[in-house]
Amino acid sequence: QVQLVESGGGLVQAGGSLRLSCAASGRTFSISYMGWFRQAPGKEREFVAAVRWSGIGTYYADSGKGRFTISRDNAKNTVYLQMNSLKPEDTAAYSCASSLNSVPKDPAFYPSWGQGTQVTVSS
């Protein structure tokens, strides 16, 4: 069992930046990947980015490539999502999740989820 707590969301103007944090506790040794997903009103959950917890490997959705960067600090059991050049279409509830398997983009492989943090980008 892994517990996840997100922070760092808020209101930002278009073109601005935010850094989201996700602190993990519990059975963190079991984590294979840490991922970020988002969900906007009326839309399905969307993959944003993922990072391998032990080793090298990062993955990005096309929507965030070149603007978003995922990173980790295993000593702090924390994963970050740096979001630059934010657009109004980035507005969504962002959630972090931990997986036990090797498919980073599929939410079915992420059994543990945080409660989410709201990101709102104004034009």
Coordinates of C-alpha atoms in Angstrom, one line a residue:
Q1 CA 0.0 0.0 0.0
V2 CA 1.3 3.4 -1.0
Q3 CA -0.1 6.8 0.1
L4 CA 0.3 9.8 -2.1
V5 CA -0.3 13.5 -1.4
E6 CA -0.1 16.1 -4.2
S7 CA 0.6 19.8 -3.7
G8 CA 1.6 22.8 -5.8
G9 CA -1.6 23.4 -7.8
G10 CA -3.1 26.8 -8.2
L11 CA -4.2 29.6 -10.5
V12 CA -1.7 30.9 -13.0
Q13 CA -1.8 33.0 -16.1
A14 CA -1.2 31.6 -19.5
G15 CA 2.6 31.4 -20.2
G16 CA 3.4 30.9 -16.5
S17 CA 4.8 28.0 -14.6
L18 CA 3.9 25.7 -11.8
R19 CA 5.7 22.8 -10.1
L20 CA 3.6 20.0 -8.7
S21 CA 4.9 17.7 -6.0
C22 CA 3.7 14.3 -5.0
A23 CA 5.0 12.8 -1.7
A24 CA 4.8 9.1 -1.3
S25 CA 4.7 7.0 1.9
G26 CA 4.1 3.5 2.9
R27 CA 5.4 0.6 0.7
T28 CA 7.5 2.8 -1.6
F29 CA 9.9 0.0 -2.3
S30 CA 7.2 -1.6 -4.4
I31 CA 6.9 1.3 -6.8
S32 CA 7.8 0.7 -10.4
Y33 CA 6.7 4.0 -11.9
M34 CA 5.3 7.3 -10.6
G35 CA 2.9 9.0 -13.0
W36 CA 0.9 12.1 -13.4
F37 CA -2.6 12.2 -14.9
R38 CA -5.1 14.9 -15.4
Q39 CA -8.8 15.2 -15.9
A40 CA -10.7 18.2 -17.2
P41 CA -14.5 18.7 -16.7
G42 CA -16.4 16.5 -19.2
K43 CA -13.3 14.7 -20.3
E44 CA -11.7 11.3 -19.4
R45 CA -8.5 10.9 -17.4
E46 CA -5.5 11.7 -19.5
F47 CA -1.9 10.6 -19.1
V48 CA 0.6 13.4 -18.7
A49 CA 4.0 11.9 -17.7
A50 CA 5.7 9.1 -15.8
V51 CA 9.1 8.3 -14.4
R52 CA 10.7 5.0 -13.4
W53 CA 11.2 5.0 -9.7
S54 CA 14.4 2.9 -9.7
G55 CA 16.6 3.5 -12.7
I56 CA 16.3 5.6 -15.8
G57 CA 13.2 6.3 -17.8
T58 CA 10.8 9.1 -18.4
Y59 CA 7.6 9.2 -20.6
Y60 CA 5.5 12.1 -21.8
A61 CA 2.2 12.7 -23.5
D62 CA 2.4 14.7 -26.7
S63 CA 0.4 17.5 -25.0
G64 CA 3.2 18.2 -22.6
K65 CA 6.3 17.5 -24.6
G66 CA 8.8 20.4 -24.5
R67 CA 6.8 22.1 -21.8
F68 CA 6.6 19.6 -18.9
T69 CA 9.4 17.8 -17.1
I70 CA 8.9 15.0 -14.6
S71 CA 11.6 14.3 -12.0
R72 CA 12.1 12.4 -8.8
D73 CA 13.9 12.6 -5.5
N74 CA 13.9 9.1 -4.0
A75 CA 15.6 10.3 -0.8
K76 CA 12.4 12.4 -0.2
N77 CA 10.1 9.9 -1.8
T78 CA 8.8 12.7 -4.0
V79 CA 8.1 13.1 -7.7
Y80 CA 7.7 16.5 -9.3
L81 CA 6.0 17.8 -12.4
Q82 CA 7.5 21.1 -13.7
M83 CA 5.0 22.7 -16.0
N84 CA 6.2 25.7 -18.1
S85 CA 4.5 27.7 -20.8
L86 CA 1.1 26.8 -19.4
K87 CA -2.0 27.1 -21.6
P88 CA -5.7 27.4 -20.7
E89 CA -6.2 23.9 -22.1
D90 CA -3.9 22.6 -19.4
T91 CA -6.6 23.4 -16.8
A92 CA -7.5 20.2 -15.0
A93 CA -7.3 18.3 -11.8
Y94 CA -3.8 16.7 -11.7
S95 CA -3.3 13.4 -9.8
C96 CA -0.2 11.4 -9.1
A97 CA -0.2 7.6 -9.0
S98 CA 2.2 4.8 -8.4
S99 CA 2.4 1.6 -10.4
L100 CA 3.8 -1.9 -9.8
N101 CA 4.3 -2.7 -13.4
S102 CA 6.0 -1.6 -16.6
V103 CA 3.3 0.1 -18.5
P104 CA 3.6 3.8 -17.5
K105 CA 0.7 5.2 -19.5
D106 CA -2.1 2.9 -18.6
P107 CA -4.1 4.0 -15.4
A108 CA -5.1 0.4 -14.9
F109 CA -1.5 -0.3 -13.7
Y110 CA -1.6 2.4 -11.1
P111 CA -3.3 1.0 -8.0
S112 CA -2.4 3.9 -5.7
W113 CA -3.6 7.4 -6.3
G114 CA -3.5 10.8 -4.6
Q115 CA -6.5 13.0 -4.2
G116 CA -5.4 15.5 -6.9
T117 CA -4.5 19.1 -7.1
Q118 CA -6.3 21.7 -9.2
V119 CA -4.4 23.6 -11.9
T120 CA -6.2 26.5 -13.5
V121 CA -4.7 28.5 -16.3
S122 CA -6.3 31.8 -17.2
S123 CA -6.0 33.5 -20.5

